[in-house]
Short mmCIF file of C-alpha atoms in Angstrom, two decimals:
data_model
loop_
_atom_site.label_atom_id
_atom_site.label_comp_id
_atom_site.label_asym_id
_atom_site.label_seq_id
_atom_site.Cartn_x
_atom_site.Cartn_y
_atom_site.Cartn_z
CA MET E 1 -2.77 19.28 30.79
CA SER E 2 -2.59 16.57 28.21
CA HIS E 3 -4.72 13.81 28.22
CA ARG E 4 -3.50 11.99 25.03
CA THR E 5 -2.64 7.94 25.64
CA SER E 6 0.50 6.58 24.45
CA GLY E 7 0.61 5.16 21.05
CA TYR E 8 -1.68 5.54 17.85
CA ALA E 9 -4.51 3.45 16.94
CA SER E 10 -2.51 2.39 13.65
CA ASP E 11 0.27 0.87 16.22
CA LEU E 12 0.59 -2.91 16.52
CA THR E 13 -0.22 -4.46 19.78
CA ASP E 14 2.25 -6.88 21.01
CA ALA E 15 0.51 -9.99 20.08
CA GLN E 16 0.34 -8.41 16.47
CA TRP E 17 3.94 -7.81 16.60
CA ASP E 18 4.63 -11.42 17.52
CA LEU E 19 3.10 -12.61 14.62
CA ILE E 20 4.99 -10.05 12.24
CA LYS E 21 8.40 -9.66 13.43
CA ALA E 22 9.86 -12.98 12.50
CA LEU E 23 8.81 -11.98 8.95
CA LEU E 24 10.58 -9.03 8.74
CA PRO E 25 14.06 -8.88 7.02
CA ILE E 26 17.18 -9.51 9.68
CA PRO E 27 19.08 -6.32 10.18
CA HIS E 28 22.64 -6.44 8.88
CA TRP E 29 25.09 -6.96 11.13
CA GLY E 30 28.40 -7.17 8.93
CA PRO E 31 30.85 -4.39 8.46
CA GLY E 32 29.49 -0.87 8.36
CA ARG E 33 27.30 1.36 10.71
CA PRO E 34 25.08 -0.70 12.80
CA MET E 35 21.28 -0.46 12.63
CA ARG E 36 19.97 1.51 15.79
CA LEU E 37 16.26 1.66 14.88
CA ASP E 38 13.34 -0.08 16.16
CA LEU E 39 11.75 -2.37 13.50
CA ARG E 40 8.65 -2.42 15.32
CA HIS E 41 8.50 1.70 15.50
CA VAL E 42 9.47 2.08 12.03
CA LEU E 43 6.78 -0.55 10.85
CA ASN E 44 4.37 1.59 13.20
CA ALA E 45 5.51 4.56 11.28
CA MET E 46 4.44 3.03 8.07
CA LEU E 47 1.10 1.93 9.36
CA TYR E 48 0.24 5.42 10.65
CA ILE E 49 1.42 6.65 7.02
CA VAL E 50 -1.17 4.22 5.26
CA ARG E 51 -4.12 4.58 7.81
CA SER E 52 -4.32 8.38 8.07
CA GLY E 53 -2.99 9.50 4.90
CA CYS E 54 -0.33 11.93 6.12
CA GLN E 55 2.84 12.71 4.52
CA TRP E 56 6.21 11.38 5.22
CA ALA E 57 7.58 14.58 6.28
CA ASN E 58 4.67 14.91 8.68
CA LEU E 59 5.50 12.13 10.67
CA PRO E 60 4.76 12.84 14.30
CA ASN E 61 7.67 12.94 16.26
CA GLU E 62 7.24 9.77 18.48
CA TYR E 63 8.20 7.60 15.30
CA PRO E 64 11.81 7.21 13.65
CA PRO E 65 13.11 9.99 11.27
CA PRO E 66 11.05 10.01 8.04
CA ASN E 67 14.07 9.54 5.76
CA SER E 68 14.68 6.15 8.01
CA VAL E 69 11.46 4.95 7.80
CA TYR E 70 10.98 5.75 4.08
CA TYR E 71 14.51 3.86 3.36
CA HIS E 72 13.13 0.65 4.92
CA TYR E 73 9.71 0.94 3.20
CA ARG E 74 11.52 1.53 -0.26
CA LYS E 75 13.48 -1.31 0.05
CA TRP E 76 10.99 -3.57 1.41
CA CYS E 77 8.67 -2.81 -1.79
CA HIS E 78 11.72 -3.74 -4.11
CA ASP E 79 12.84 -6.73 -2.66
CA GLY E 80 9.23 -8.40 -2.07
CA THR E 81 8.93 -8.34 1.56
CA TRP E 82 5.41 -6.79 1.62
CA GLU E 83 4.14 -9.33 -1.02
CA GLU E 84 5.92 -12.08 0.88
CA ILE E 85 4.81 -10.91 4.41
CA ASN E 86 1.29 -10.79 3.02
CA GLY E 87 1.06 -14.31 1.42
CA VAL E 88 2.27 -15.78 4.85
CA LEU E 89 -0.55 -14.01 6.78
CA GLY E 90 -3.19 -14.72 4.11
CA GLU E 91 -2.46 -18.43 4.78
CA GLN E 92 -2.69 -18.22 8.30
CA VAL E 93 -5.89 -16.12 8.00
CA ARG E 94 -7.43 -19.10 5.69
CA LEU E 95 -6.33 -21.79 7.98
CA ALA E 96 -7.81 -20.02 11.21
CA ALA E 97 -11.26 -19.72 9.16
CA GLY E 98 -10.92 -23.74 8.33
CA ARG E 99 -9.74 -23.41 4.66
CA GLU E 100 -6.94 -24.78 2.58
CA ALA E 101 -3.52 -22.78 2.92
CA SER E 102 -4.02 -21.82 -1.03
CA PRO E 103 -7.21 -20.96 -2.80
CA SER E 104 -8.85 -23.23 -5.57
CA GLY E 105 -10.91 -20.29 -6.70
CA ALA E 106 -10.07 -16.25 -6.80
CA ILE E 107 -11.55 -13.01 -8.37
CA ILE E 108 -10.19 -10.38 -10.48
CA ASP E 109 -10.64 -6.62 -11.00
CA SER E 110 -9.49 -3.13 -11.27
CA GLN E 111 -9.77 0.05 -9.74
CA SER E 112 -8.73 3.64 -11.54
CA VAL E 113 -7.50 6.06 -9.18
CA LYS E 114 -6.42 9.64 -9.71
CA THR E 115 -2.48 10.13 -9.21
CA THR E 116 -1.15 13.80 -8.22
CA SER E 117 1.03 16.13 -8.67
CA VAL E 118 3.90 13.86 -7.49
CA GLY E 119 4.48 12.76 -11.13
CA GLY E 120 5.61 9.19 -12.11
CA GLU E 121 3.83 6.81 -14.83
CA ARG E 122 0.27 7.56 -15.51
CA GLY E 123 -2.26 7.32 -17.96
CA TYR E 124 -6.15 8.15 -19.09
CA ASP E 125 -8.76 5.84 -18.72
CA ALA E 126 -11.36 6.64 -21.06
CA GLY E 127 -14.34 4.60 -19.79
CA LYS E 128 -13.93 5.96 -16.08
CA CYS E 129 -12.72 9.47 -17.58
CA ILE E 130 -9.89 9.25 -14.88
CA LYS E 131 -6.03 10.14 -15.54
CA GLY E 132 -3.70 8.13 -13.04
CA ARG E 133 -3.30 4.35 -12.62
CA LYS E 134 -4.80 1.19 -12.26
CA ARG E 135 -4.84 -1.19 -9.12
CA HIS E 136 -5.23 -4.72 -10.44
CA ILE E 137 -5.68 -7.28 -7.47
CA LEU E 138 -6.52 -10.48 -7.21
CA VAL E 139 -8.57 -12.17 -4.16
CA ASP E 140 -9.43 -15.13 -3.12
CA THR E 141 -13.14 -16.22 -2.15
CA MET E 142 -13.01 -14.60 1.41
CA GLY E 143 -11.65 -11.14 0.01
CA ASN E 144 -8.00 -11.72 1.07
CA LEU E 145 -5.81 -10.13 -1.22
CA LEU E 146 -3.18 -12.48 -2.82
CA LYS E 147 -1.69 -9.98 -5.83
CA VAL E 148 -1.57 -6.63 -6.90
CA VAL E 149 0.10 -4.91 -9.89
CA VAL E 150 -0.24 -1.18 -10.36
CA HIS E 151 0.04 0.31 -13.87
CA PRO E 152 -1.01 3.32 -16.19
CA ALA E 153 -4.83 3.49 -16.35
CA HIS E 154 -4.53 3.60 -20.27
CA LEU E 155 -3.74 0.17 -20.14
CA SER E 156 -6.95 -2.21 -20.59
CA ASP E 157 -8.22 -4.60 -18.17
CA ALA E 158 -7.01 -7.70 -20.13
CA GLU E 159 -3.42 -6.50 -20.42
CA GLY E 160 -3.56 -5.46 -16.66
CA ALA E 161 -4.76 -9.09 -15.87
CA LYS E 162 -2.19 -10.80 -18.27
CA TRP E 163 0.49 -8.66 -16.38
CA LEU E 164 -0.98 -9.77 -12.78
CA LEU E 165 -1.20 -13.27 -13.78
CA THR E 166 2.00 -13.60 -15.22
CA GLU E 167 4.04 -12.59 -12.27
CA LEU E 168 1.56 -14.49 -9.93
CA PRO E 169 3.72 -16.54 -7.47
CA LEU E 170 4.01 -20.45 -8.36
CA ARG E 171 2.88 -21.51 -5.00
CA PHE E 172 -0.94 -20.58 -6.26
CA TRP E 173 -0.76 -21.98 -9.59
CA ALA E 174 -0.55 -25.76 -7.75
CA CYS E 175 -4.37 -25.21 -6.71
CA LEU E 176 -5.68 -22.54 -8.69
CA VAL E 177 -8.42 -23.82 -10.83
CA HIS E 178 -11.22 -21.11 -11.14
CA LEU E 179 -11.06 -17.64 -11.96
CA TRP E 180 -14.01 -14.86 -11.79
CA ALA E 181 -14.14 -11.99 -13.48
CA ASP E 182 -16.51 -9.10 -14.94
CA GLY E 183 -17.14 -8.35 -18.66
CA SER E 184 -14.38 -6.47 -19.45
CA TYR E 185 -12.21 -9.81 -19.53
CA ARG E 186 -14.22 -11.22 -22.24
CA GLY E 187 -12.69 -11.82 -25.84
CA ALA E 188 -9.13 -12.07 -26.30
CA PHE E 189 -8.00 -12.32 -22.38
CA LYS E 190 -10.23 -15.66 -22.36
CA GLU E 191 -8.99 -16.88 -24.91
CA TRP E 192 -5.43 -16.30 -23.75
CA VAL E 193 -6.20 -17.90 -20.38
CA SER E 194 -7.55 -21.09 -22.10
CA GLY E 195 -4.71 -21.42 -24.53
CA ARG E 196 -2.03 -20.69 -21.80
CA LEU E 197 -3.12 -21.54 -18.03
CA ASP E 198 -4.73 -24.31 -16.59
CA ILE E 199 -7.67 -22.69 -15.04
CA GLU E 200 -11.45 -22.12 -15.81
CA LEU E 201 -12.40 -18.31 -16.35
CA ASP E 202 -16.04 -17.54 -15.70
CA ILE E 203 -17.35 -14.25 -16.85
CA THR E 204 -20.28 -12.86 -14.46
CA LEU E 205 -22.24 -10.43 -15.82
CA ARG E 206 -24.77 -7.80 -14.47
CA SER E 207 -28.59 -8.48 -15.30
CA ASP E 208 -29.68 -5.80 -18.12
CA HIS E 209 -33.53 -6.66 -16.69
CA LYS E 210 -32.44 -4.93 -13.19
CA LYS E 211 -31.94 -1.09 -12.46
CA GLY E 212 -29.71 0.66 -10.00
CA PHE E 213 -27.12 -1.26 -7.75
CA VAL E 214 -27.31 -5.26 -8.20
CA VAL E 215 -24.89 -7.55 -6.18
CA ILE E 216 -23.21 -9.72 -8.57
CA PRO E 217 -22.33 -13.52 -7.40
CA THR E 218 -18.91 -13.98 -6.42
CA ARG E 219 -17.87 -11.01 -7.87
CA TRP E 220 -19.17 -8.93 -4.82
CA VAL E 221 -16.24 -10.04 -2.87
CA VAL E 222 -13.49 -8.14 -4.79
CA GLU E 223 -15.67 -4.94 -4.51
CA ARG E 224 -15.72 -5.43 -0.94
CA THR E 225 -11.95 -5.82 -0.48
CA PHE E 226 -11.87 -2.53 -2.66
CA ALA E 227 -13.84 -1.10 0.06
CA TRP E 228 -11.81 -2.37 2.81
CA PHE E 229 -8.76 -0.57 1.14
CA GLY E 230 -11.01 2.68 1.11
CA HIS E 231 -10.70 2.72 4.83
CA TYR E 232 -6.81 3.61 4.58
CA ARG E 233 -6.47 6.89 3.40
CA ARG E 234 -3.42 6.74 1.68
CA LEU E 235 -5.19 4.88 -0.86
CA SER E 236 -7.77 7.53 -1.53
CA LYS E 237 -5.30 8.17 -4.42
CA ASP E 238 -2.13 7.14 -5.90
CA TYR E 239 0.35 9.44 -4.28
CA GLU E 240 3.50 7.80 -4.93
CA TYR E 241 6.18 8.41 -7.66
CA TYR E 242 6.66 4.70 -8.31
CA PRO E 243 4.10 2.18 -8.95
CA GLU E 244 5.84 -0.35 -6.88
CA HIS E 245 5.48 2.03 -3.94
CA THR E 246 1.72 2.08 -4.63
CA GLU E 247 1.47 -1.76 -4.64
CA GLY E 248 3.54 -1.60 -1.20
CA MET E 249 0.90 0.56 0.27
CA VAL E 250 -2.09 -2.04 -0.53
CA TYR E 251 0.05 -4.92 0.58
CA LEU E 252 0.66 -2.98 3.79
CA ALA E 253 -2.90 -2.27 4.36
CA SER E 254 -3.80 -5.97 3.37
CA ILE E 255 -1.42 -6.92 6.07
CA HIS E 256 -2.83 -4.65 8.66
CA ARG E 257 -6.03 -6.15 8.11
CA PHE E 258 -4.64 -9.62 8.25
CA LEU E 259 -3.04 -9.12 11.78
CA ARG E 260 -6.39 -7.26 13.16
CA LEU E 261 -7.89 -10.58 12.16
CA LEU E 262 -5.38 -12.57 13.57
CA ALA E 263 -4.93 -11.11 16.82
CA PRO E 264 -7.79 -8.71 17.42
CA ALA E 265 -7.03 -5.42 19.55
CA THR E 266 -8.93 -5.39 22.84
#
């Protein structure tokens, strides 16, 4: 006798699906084979992957075929769909909290993670003694993800931050005036920001007089965001061959969080 209820914990509720369905790319209705997949089931399968950490080939039978799900995931990674949906939902979360849609302040930080035998670009972070990649993220003062860039771990934080800020969508530059970072962004990066960008960079450092764990003002927000992503097992390591696919997983985890904030499951 089976007692399993229908659906999985990561599946979207009706209210959450209503929020995101209009943001997904419209299926192609021109010449060629018509699309028969239900995009809601496809998205639920992707959320199951990022939440549970399972392999694509091990998707439960309740979801569409793994190859079909991966096809749409890969396509939406490369055409910017995940970043666009994350931006729209992030604005809705800010408005619901009584904030302006676009933030005036942001925090930047990186996280070095190990890669697996899948392969792809990677490097060695001598400071953390980790062979893998770095996830560079930019968040607002609420901890909402604004942008993520994934690159080999041997690149310095300053190089990764330049990469991230250079690719930051133009809609953020109209309001962004303040940026917080840790001590690894001092020196040449601070000069680069002051010379090229019209924002103020504030380097927040940990006090040398205190031992053990210390909460650093403002900068703790980005650390909490990394902790939120830690609940998604697919992000425990970098399992993807292409860095763009890792960025997609980070955006997907952020999107799932936004949907749960905007339409909490009962």
